[in-house]
Coordinates of C-alpha atoms in Angstrom, one line a residue:
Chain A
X149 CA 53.5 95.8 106.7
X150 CA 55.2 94.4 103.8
X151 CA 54.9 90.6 103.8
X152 CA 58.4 88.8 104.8
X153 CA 58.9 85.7 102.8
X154 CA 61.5 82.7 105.0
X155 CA 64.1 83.0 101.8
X156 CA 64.7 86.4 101.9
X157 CA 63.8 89.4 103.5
X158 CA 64.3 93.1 101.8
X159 CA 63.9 96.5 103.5
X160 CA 64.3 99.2 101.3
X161 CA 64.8 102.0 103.4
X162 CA 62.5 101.1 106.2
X163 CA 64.3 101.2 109.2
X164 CA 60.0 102.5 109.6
X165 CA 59.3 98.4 109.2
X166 CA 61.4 97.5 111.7
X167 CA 60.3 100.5 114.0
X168 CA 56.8 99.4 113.3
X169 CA 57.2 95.6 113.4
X170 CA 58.9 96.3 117.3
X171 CA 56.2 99.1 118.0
X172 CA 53.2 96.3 117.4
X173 CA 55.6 93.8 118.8
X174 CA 55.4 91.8 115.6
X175 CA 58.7 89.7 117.1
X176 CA 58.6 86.9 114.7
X177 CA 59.7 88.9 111.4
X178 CA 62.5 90.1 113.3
X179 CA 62.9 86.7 114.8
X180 CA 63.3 85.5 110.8
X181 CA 65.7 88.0 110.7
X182 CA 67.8 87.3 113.5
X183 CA 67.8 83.6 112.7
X184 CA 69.8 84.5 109.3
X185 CA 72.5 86.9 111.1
X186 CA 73.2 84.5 113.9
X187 CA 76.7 83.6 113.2
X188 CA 77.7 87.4 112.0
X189 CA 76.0 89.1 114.5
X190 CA 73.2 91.6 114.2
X191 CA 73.2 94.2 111.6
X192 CA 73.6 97.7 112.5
X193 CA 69.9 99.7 112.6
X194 CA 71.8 103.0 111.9
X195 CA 72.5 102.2 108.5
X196 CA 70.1 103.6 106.1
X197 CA 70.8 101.5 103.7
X198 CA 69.6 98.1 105.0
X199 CA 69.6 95.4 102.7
X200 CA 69.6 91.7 104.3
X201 CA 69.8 88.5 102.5
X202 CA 69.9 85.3 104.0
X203 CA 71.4 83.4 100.7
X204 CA 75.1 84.4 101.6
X205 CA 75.9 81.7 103.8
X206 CA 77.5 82.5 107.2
X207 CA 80.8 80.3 106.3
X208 CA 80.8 82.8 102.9
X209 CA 80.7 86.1 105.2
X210 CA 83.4 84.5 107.5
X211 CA 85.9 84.1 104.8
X212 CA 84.8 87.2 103.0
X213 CA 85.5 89.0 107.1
X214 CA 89.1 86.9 107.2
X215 CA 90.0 87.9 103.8
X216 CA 89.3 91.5 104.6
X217 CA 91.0 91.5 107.9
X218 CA 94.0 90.3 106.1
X219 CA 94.5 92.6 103.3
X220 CA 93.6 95.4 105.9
X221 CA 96.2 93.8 108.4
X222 CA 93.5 94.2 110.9
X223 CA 93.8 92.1 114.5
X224 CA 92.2 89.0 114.5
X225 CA 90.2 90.2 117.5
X226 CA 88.7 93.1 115.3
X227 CA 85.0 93.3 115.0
X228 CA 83.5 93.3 111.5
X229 CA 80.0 93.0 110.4
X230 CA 78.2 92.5 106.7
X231 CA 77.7 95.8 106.7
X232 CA 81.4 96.8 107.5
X233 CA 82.4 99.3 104.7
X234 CA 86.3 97.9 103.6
X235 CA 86.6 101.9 103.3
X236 CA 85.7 102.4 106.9
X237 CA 88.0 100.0 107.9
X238 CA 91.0 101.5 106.4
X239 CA 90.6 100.3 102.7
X240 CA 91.9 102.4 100.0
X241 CA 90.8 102.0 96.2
X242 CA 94.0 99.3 96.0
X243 CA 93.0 97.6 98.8
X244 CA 89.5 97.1 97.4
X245 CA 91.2 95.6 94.4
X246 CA 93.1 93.2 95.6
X247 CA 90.7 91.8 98.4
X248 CA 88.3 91.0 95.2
X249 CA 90.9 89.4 93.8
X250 CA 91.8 87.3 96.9
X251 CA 87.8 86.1 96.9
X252 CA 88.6 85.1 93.4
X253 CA 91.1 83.3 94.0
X254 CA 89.6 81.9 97.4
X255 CA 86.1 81.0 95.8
X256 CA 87.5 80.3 92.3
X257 CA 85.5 82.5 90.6
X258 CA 86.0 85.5 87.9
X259 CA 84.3 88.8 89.0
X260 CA 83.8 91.0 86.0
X261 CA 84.5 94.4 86.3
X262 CA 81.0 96.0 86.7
X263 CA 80.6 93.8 89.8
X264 CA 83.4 94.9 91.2
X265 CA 82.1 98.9 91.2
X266 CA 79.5 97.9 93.8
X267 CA 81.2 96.0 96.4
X268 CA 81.7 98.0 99.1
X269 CA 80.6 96.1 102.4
X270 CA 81.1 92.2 103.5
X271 CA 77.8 92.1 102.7
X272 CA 78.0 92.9 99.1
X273 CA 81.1 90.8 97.9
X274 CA 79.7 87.3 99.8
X275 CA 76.2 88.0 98.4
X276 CA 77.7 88.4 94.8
X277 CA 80.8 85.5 95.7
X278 CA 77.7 83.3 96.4
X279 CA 75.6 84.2 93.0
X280 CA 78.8 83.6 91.1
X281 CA 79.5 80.1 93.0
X282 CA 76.2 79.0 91.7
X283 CA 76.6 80.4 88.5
X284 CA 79.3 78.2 88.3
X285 CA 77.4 75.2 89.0
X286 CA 75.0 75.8 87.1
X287 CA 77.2 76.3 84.4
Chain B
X300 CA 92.7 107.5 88.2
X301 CA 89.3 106.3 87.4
X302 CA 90.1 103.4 89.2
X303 CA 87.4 102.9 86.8
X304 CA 86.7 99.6 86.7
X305 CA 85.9 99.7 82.9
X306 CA 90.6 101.6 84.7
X307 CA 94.8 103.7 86.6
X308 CA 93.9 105.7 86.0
X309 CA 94.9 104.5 88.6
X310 CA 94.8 107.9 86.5
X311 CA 97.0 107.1 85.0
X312 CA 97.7 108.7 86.6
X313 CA 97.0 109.4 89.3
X314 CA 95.2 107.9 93.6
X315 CA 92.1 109.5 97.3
X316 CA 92.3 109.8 101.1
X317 CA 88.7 108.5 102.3
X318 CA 86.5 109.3 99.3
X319 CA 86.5 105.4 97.6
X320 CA 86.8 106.1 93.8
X321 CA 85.4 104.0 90.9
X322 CA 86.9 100.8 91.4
X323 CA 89.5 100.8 88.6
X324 CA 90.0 98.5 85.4
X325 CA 92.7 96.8 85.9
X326 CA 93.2 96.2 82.5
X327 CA 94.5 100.0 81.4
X328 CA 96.6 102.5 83.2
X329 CA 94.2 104.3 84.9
X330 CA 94.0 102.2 87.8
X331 CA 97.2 103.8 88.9
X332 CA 96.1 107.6 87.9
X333 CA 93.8 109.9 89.4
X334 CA 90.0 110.1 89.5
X335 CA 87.9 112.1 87.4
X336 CA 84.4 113.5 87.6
X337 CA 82.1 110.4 86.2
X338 CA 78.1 110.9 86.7
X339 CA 76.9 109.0 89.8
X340 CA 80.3 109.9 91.7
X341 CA 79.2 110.4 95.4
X342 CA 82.0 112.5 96.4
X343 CA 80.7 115.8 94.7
X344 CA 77.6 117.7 94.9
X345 CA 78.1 119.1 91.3
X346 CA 76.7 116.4 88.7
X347 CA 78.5 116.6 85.6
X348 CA 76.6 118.5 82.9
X349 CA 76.6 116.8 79.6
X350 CA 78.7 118.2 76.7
X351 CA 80.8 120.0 79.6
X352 CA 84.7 119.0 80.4
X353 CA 85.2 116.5 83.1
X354 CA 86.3 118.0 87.2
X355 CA 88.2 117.2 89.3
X356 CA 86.4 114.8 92.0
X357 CA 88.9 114.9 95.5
X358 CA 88.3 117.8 97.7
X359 CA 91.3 120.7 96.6
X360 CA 93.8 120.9 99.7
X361 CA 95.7 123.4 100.0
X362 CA 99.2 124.6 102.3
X363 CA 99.4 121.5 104.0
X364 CA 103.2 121.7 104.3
X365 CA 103.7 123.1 107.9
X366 CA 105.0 127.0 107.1
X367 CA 108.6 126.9 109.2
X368 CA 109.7 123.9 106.5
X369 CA 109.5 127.0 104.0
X370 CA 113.3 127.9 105.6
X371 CA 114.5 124.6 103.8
X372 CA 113.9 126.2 101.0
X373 CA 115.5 129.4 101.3
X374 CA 118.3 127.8 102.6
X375 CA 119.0 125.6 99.9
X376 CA 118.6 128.3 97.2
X377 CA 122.9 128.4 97.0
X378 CA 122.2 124.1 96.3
X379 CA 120.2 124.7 94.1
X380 CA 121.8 127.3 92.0
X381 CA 125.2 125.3 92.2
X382 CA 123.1 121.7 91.5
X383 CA 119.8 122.2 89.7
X384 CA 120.8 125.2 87.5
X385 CA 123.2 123.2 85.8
X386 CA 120.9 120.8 84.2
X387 CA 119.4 123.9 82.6
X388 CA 120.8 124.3 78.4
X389 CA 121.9 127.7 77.7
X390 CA 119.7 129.0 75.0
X391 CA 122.4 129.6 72.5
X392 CA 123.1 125.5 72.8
X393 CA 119.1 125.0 72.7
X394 CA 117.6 122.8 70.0
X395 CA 114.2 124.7 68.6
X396 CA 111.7 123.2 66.5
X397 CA 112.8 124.8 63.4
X398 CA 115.8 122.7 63.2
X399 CA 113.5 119.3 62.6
X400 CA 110.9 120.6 60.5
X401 CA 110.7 122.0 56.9
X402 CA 112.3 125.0 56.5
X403 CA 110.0 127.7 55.1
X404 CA 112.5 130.2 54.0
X405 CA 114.2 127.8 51.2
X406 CA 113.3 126.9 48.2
X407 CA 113.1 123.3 49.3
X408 CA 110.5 124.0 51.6
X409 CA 107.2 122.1 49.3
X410 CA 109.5 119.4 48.8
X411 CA 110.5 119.3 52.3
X412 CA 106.5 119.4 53.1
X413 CA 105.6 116.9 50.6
X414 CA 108.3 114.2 52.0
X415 CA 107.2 114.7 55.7
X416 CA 103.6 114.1 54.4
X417 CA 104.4 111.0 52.6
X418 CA 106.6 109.4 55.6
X419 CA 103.3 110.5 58.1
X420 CA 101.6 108.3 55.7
X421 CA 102.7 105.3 57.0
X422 CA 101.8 106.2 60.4
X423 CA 98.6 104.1 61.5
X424 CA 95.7 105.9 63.1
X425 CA 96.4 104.7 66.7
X426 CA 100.3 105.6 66.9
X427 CA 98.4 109.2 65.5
X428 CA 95.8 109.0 68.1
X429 CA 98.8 108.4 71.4
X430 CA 100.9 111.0 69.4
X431 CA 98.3 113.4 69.4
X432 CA 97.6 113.1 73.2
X433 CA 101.0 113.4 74.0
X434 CA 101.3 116.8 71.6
X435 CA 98.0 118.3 73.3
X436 CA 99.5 116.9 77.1
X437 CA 102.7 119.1 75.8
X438 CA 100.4 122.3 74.7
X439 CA 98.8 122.3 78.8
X440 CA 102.3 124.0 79.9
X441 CA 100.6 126.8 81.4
X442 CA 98.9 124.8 83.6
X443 CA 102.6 122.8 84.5
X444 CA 104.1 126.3 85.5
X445 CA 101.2 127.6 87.3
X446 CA 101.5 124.4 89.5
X447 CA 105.0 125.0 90.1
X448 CA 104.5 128.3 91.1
X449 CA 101.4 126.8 93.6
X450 CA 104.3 125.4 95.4
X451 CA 105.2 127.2 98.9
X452 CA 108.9 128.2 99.2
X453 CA 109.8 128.1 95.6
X454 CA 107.3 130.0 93.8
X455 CA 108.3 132.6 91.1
X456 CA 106.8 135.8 93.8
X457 CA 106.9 138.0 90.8
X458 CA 106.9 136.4 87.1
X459 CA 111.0 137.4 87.2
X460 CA 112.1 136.8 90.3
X461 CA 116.3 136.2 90.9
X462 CA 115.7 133.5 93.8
X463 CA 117.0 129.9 92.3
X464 CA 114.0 127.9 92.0
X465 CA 112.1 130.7 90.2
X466 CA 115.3 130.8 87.4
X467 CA 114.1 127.1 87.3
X468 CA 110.8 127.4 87.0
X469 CA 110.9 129.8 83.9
X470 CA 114.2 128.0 82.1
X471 CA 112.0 124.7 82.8
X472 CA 109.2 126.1 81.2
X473 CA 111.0 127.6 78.4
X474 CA 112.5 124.6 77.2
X475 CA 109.5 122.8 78.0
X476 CA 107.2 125.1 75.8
X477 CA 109.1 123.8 72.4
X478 CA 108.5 120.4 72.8
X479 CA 104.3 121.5 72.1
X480 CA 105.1 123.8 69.5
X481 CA 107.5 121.3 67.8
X482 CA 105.0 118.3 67.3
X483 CA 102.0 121.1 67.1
X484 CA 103.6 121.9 63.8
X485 CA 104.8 118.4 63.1
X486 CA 100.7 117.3 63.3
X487 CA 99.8 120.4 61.4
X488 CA 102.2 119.5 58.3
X489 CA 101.3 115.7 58.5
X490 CA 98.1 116.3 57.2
X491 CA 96.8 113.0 59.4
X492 CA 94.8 114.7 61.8
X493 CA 91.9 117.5 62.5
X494 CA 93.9 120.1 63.7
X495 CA 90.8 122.2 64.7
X496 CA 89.4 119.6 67.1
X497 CA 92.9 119.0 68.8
X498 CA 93.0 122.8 68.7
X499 CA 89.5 122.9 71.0
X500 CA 90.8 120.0 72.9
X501 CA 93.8 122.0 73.8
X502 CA 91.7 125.2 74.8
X503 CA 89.6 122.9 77.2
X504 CA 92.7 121.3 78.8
X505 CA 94.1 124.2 79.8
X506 CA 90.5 126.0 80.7
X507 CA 90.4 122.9 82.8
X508 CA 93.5 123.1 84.6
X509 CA 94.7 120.5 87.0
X510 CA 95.0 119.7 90.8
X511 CA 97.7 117.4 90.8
X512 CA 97.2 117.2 94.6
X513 CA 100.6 118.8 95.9
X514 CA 98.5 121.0 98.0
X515 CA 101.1 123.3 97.6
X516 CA 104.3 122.1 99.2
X517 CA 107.3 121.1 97.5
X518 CA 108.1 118.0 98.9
X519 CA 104.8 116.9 96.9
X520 CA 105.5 118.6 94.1
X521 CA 108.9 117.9 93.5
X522 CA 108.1 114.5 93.7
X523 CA 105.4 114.7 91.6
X524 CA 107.6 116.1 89.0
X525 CA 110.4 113.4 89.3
X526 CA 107.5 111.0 88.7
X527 CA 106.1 112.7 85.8
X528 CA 109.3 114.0 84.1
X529 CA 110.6 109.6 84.0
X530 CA 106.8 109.1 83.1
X531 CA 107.4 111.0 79.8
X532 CA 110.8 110.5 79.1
X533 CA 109.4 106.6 79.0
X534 CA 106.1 107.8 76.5
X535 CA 108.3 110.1 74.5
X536 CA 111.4 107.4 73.9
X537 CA 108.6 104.5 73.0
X538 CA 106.8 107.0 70.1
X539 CA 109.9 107.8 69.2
X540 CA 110.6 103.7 68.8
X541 CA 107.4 103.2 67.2
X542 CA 107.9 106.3 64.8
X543 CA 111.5 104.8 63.8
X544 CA 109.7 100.9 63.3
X545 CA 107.5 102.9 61.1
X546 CA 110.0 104.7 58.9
X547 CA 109.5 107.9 60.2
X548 CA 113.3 108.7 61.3
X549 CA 112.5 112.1 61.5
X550 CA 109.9 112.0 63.7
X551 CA 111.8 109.2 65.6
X552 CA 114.7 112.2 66.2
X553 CA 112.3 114.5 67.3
X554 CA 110.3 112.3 69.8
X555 CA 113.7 111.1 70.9
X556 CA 115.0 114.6 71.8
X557 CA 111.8 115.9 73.7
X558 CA 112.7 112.6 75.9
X559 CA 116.1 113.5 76.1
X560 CA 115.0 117.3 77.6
X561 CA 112.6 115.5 79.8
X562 CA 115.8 113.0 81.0
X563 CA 117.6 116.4 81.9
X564 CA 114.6 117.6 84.0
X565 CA 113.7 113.9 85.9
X566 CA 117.6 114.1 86.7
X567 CA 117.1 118.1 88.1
X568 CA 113.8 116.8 90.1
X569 CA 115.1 113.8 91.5
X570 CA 118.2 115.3 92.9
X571 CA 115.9 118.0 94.5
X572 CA 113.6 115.3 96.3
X573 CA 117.3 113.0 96.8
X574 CA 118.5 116.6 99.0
X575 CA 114.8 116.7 100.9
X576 CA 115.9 113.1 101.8
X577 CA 119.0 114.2 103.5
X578 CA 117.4 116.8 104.6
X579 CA 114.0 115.4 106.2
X580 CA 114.1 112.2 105.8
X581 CA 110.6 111.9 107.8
X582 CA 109.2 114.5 105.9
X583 CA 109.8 113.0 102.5
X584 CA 109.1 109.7 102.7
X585 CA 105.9 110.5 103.9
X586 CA 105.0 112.8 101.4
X587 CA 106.0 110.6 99.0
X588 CA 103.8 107.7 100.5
X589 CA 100.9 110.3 101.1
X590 CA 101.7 111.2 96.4
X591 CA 101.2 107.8 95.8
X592 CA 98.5 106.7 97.9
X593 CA 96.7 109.7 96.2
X594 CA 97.6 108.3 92.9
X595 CA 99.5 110.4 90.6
X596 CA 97.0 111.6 88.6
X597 CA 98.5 112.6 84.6
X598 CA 98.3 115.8 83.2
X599 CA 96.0 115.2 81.1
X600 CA 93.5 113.4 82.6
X601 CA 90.8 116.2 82.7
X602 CA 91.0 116.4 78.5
X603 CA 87.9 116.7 76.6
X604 CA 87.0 117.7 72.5
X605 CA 83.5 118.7 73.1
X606 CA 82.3 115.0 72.5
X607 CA 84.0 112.1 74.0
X608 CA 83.3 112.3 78.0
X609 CA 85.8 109.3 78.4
X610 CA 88.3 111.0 76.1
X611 CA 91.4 110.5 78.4
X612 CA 90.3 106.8 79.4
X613 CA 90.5 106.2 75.6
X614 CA 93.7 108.0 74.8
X615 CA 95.4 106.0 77.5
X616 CA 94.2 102.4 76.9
X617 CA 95.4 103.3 72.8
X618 CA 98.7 104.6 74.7
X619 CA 98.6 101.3 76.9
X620 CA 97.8 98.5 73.9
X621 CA 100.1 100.1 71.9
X622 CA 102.6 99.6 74.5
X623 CA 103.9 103.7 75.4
X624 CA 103.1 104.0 78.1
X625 CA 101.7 101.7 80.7
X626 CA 100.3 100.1 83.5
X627 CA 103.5 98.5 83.8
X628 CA 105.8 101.1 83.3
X629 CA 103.8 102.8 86.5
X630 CA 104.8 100.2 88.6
X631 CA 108.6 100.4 86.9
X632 CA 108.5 104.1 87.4
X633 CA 107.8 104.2 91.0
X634 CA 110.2 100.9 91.4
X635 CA 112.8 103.3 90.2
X636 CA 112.3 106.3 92.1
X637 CA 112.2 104.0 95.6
X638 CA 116.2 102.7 94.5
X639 CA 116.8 106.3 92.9
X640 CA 116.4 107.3 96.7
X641 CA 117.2 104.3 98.8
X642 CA 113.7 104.4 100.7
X643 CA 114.8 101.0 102.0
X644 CA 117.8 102.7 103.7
X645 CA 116.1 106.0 105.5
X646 CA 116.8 105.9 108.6
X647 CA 115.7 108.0 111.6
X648 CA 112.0 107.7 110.7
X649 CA 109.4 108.0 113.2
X650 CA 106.3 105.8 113.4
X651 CA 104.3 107.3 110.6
X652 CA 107.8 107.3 108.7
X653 CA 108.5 104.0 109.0
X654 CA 105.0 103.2 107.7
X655 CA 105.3 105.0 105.0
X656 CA 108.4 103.9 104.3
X657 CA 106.7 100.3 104.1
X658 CA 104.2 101.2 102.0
X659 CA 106.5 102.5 99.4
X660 CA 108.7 100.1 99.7
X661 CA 106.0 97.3 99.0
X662 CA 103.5 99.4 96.5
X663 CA 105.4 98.4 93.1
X664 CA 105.1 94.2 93.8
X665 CA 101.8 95.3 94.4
X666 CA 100.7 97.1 91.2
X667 CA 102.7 94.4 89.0
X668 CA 100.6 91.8 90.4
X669 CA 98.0 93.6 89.2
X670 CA 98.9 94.1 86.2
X671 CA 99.6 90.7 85.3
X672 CA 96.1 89.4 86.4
X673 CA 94.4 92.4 84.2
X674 CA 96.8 91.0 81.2
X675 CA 95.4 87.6 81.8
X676 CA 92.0 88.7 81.8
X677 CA 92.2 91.2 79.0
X678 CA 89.0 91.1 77.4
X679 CA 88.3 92.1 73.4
X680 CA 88.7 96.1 73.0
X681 CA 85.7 98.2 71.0
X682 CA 86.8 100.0 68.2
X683 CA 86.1 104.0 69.1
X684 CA 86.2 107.2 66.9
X685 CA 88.5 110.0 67.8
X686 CA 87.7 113.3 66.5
X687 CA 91.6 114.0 66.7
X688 CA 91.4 111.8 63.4
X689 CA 88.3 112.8 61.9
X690 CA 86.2 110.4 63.8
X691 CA 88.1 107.5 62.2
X692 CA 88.1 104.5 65.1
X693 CA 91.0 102.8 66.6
X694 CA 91.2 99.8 68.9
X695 CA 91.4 100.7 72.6

């Protein structure tokens, strides 16, 4: 079993790592898991593609949902999660646009066009809002 | 459109029911047009091979017109011959190309070449490289009348059928088939370009084809056509402009009367889609919602020379910076064609209709918005090599 660091934790593909972790009852790395998704609720297992990052703050993935459900026109009541695909939900490639420009606007930062190709989930454009953010700072 | 975030494409052009496309650059047309083949796309199984023409990427549809709407357009053949038929020319009143170029039965005709060469000149490599496009976009008719005749309920049954919209079809063709052989020849006398490589481009295009996503019913393809005909009457009046600021009046007179055929035709097509509106209201504004939520993708788009695999991207940010046609003039196009038809005021619509209706309605605020951000933003354009013009590079 891969070794599961506090800061992040990445499973490639290995929905087998979590099987496994359950099957020995290795709770605590899901615990460390849990603890990051708290406020956005747990991740679904079916996705294959499984990537969880606990330096996109929860207040980052709640405007990133609320800018989303806007642009969409979604109910407030609707349910989304990190891994929430904006083309699931309704988005079409114009939609996808303009909600990266609404996080630029929202986070005041510039996302270059690259970047843009490979947002595709809540997920994705807080992870990369918060990279830019510090960028930022840094700068 | 490769909404290709590199572009409208939002392909120009187009623009994509589920399949998410390349995010598009907002900085050139292609946001608005439709997608294209790239390497890594998810949406097909076929990679693209190298040194092979780009593919279509969306899944082909086809007949998605319900079959009783075909009466509509039997019933409005007697319309149409009294309505559409008239914005045909009669041959005898027809321009042809002969009349703007050198005239090789005189004895003027060297001096005639040699003044046309001189004026082409002065003509940078970039108004060459948008020209050149535009000639080769021209030369892919036979793909333009094969999609008409894709269409259900107008299609030309035999190659000379009498019904209205088949007299249409051909006289629309024919008139359309001189604006290519008029700049061809143009290009060839100027002596500014490598006629052999615009040649092959040509012979891919049309090899290529196009799925302009009208899955064959009229009430997409007519209003496909409205877009498309305003799309290059706008391309073909601005080379003209730029041919004139150059000192090219001749070629300023001929771009400016292939726009003025292509006026006549976006008046014929509009009219058409302005009867479907009074007709079926429902049916039309949803199909016209359902054309641009696709994108409309340009004729073009699937152009390759056997060694650019972005070639259309290229062409169409030149076409863009240079200012012929553009992201804007997207957004001003369907702006138009939304008052040309008083979406606002339909009436009568059911649920779906009044949401497409909305969407329309609000799509053009929505692009310009857009457009002004990618403006802001516009980075510093590379320098590329056509082959069009002998591998010489122009500014994208």
């Amino acid at each position: 079993m891969a070794a599961v660091s506090a800061t992040s934790v990445t499973f490639g593909s290995s929905l087998k790592l979590l099987k496994s972790s359950q099957i020995t009852g290795k709770a605590s790395s899901l615990k460390m898991v849990t603890v990051g998704w708290t406020k956005s609720g747990f991740p679904s297992l079916r996705t294959s593609r499984f990537r969880v990052s606990c330096s996109a703050k929860p207040e980052t993935v709640q405007k990133v949902c609320e800018i989303v459900k806007k642009q969409l026109a979604l109910p407030a009541e609707s349910e989304l999660t990190p891994e929430s695909k904006f083309a699931a939900l309704g988005a079409d490639s114009l939609d996808t646009v303009e909600i990266v420009m609404s996080l630029e606007e929202e986070f005041g930062i510039s996302v270059e066009e690259e970047s843009s190709q490979n947002i595709t989930t809540v997920q994705e454009a807080a992870d990369l809002i918060e990279k830019l953010v510090q960028k930022k700072s840094e700068a | 459109m490769a909404l290709q975030l590199n572009h409208l494409s939002f392909q120009f052009h187009k623009f994509t029911s589920f399949s998410p496309p390349p995010m598009a650059s907002i900085r050139s047309p292609t946001v608005f047009m439709a997608s294209t083949l790239r390497s890594g796309s998810k949406e097909v199984e076929n990679l693209k091979k190298p040194f092979s023409p780009p593919r279509e990427v969306h899944v082909q549809v086809t007949h998605s017109m319900p079959p009783q709407k075909i009466e509509i357009f039997k019933s409005m053949e007697n319309w149409a011959e009294q309505n559409i038929l008239v914005h045909l020319k009669p041959v005898e009143k027809s321009w042809q190309p002969q009349d703007f170029l050198p005239d090789p039965a005189s004895d003027g005709f060297h001096e005639q070449v040699k003044e046309l060469r001189k004026r082409a000149k002065e003509l940078p490599d970039d108004y060459f490289v948008v020209l050149v496009g535009d000639m080769i976009t021209e030369e892919a008719l036979p793909t333009y009348q094969t999609m008409l005749n894709t269409l259900d309920g107008v299609r030309d049954e035999t190659g000379a059928s009498l019904t209205s919209w088949a007299i249409w079809t051909r006289a629309w063709t024919a008139e359309e088939n001189r604006h290519g052989d008029l700049l061809n020849k143009y290009l060839y006398l100027s002596g500014r370009v490598d006629m052999r490589q615009i040649e092959k481009t040509i012979q891919y295009l049309i090899g290529s084809g196009m799925d302009p996503r009208t899955e064959n019913s009229p009430y997409l393809g007519f209003i496909y056509t409205s877009f498309q005909e305003r799309a290059t009457f706008i391309s073909h009046g601005n080379t003209a402009r730029l041919a004139k600021e150059h000192g090219d009046i001749k070629l300023a007179q001929i771009c400016g009367t292939i726009a003025s055929d292509e006026k006549r035709h976006e008046t014929a097509y509009t009219k058409i889609v302005e009867k479907l509106f009074e007709i079926d209201p429902d049916g039309t504004v949803v199909a016209f919602a359902d054309m641009m939520r696709k994108k409309i993708s340009m004729p073009a788009h699937l152009m390759y020379d056997g060694r650019d695999d972005n070639l259309f991207d290229h062409f169409s940010a030149v076409a863009q910076r240079l200012g012929v046609y553009t992201a804007k003039d997207y957004a001003d196009i369907l702006e138009f064609l939304v008052g040309r038809w008083n979406v606002e005021k339909v009436t009568g619509l059911s649920g779906d209709g009044r949401k497409a209706q909305d969407y329309v309605c609000g799509l053009a605020p929505r692009f310009r918005k857009l457009e002004e951000r990618a403006q802001g933003r516009a980075k510093e354009a590379p320098t590329i090599p056509f082959s069009w013009i002998f591998d010489r590079e122009v500014k994208l």
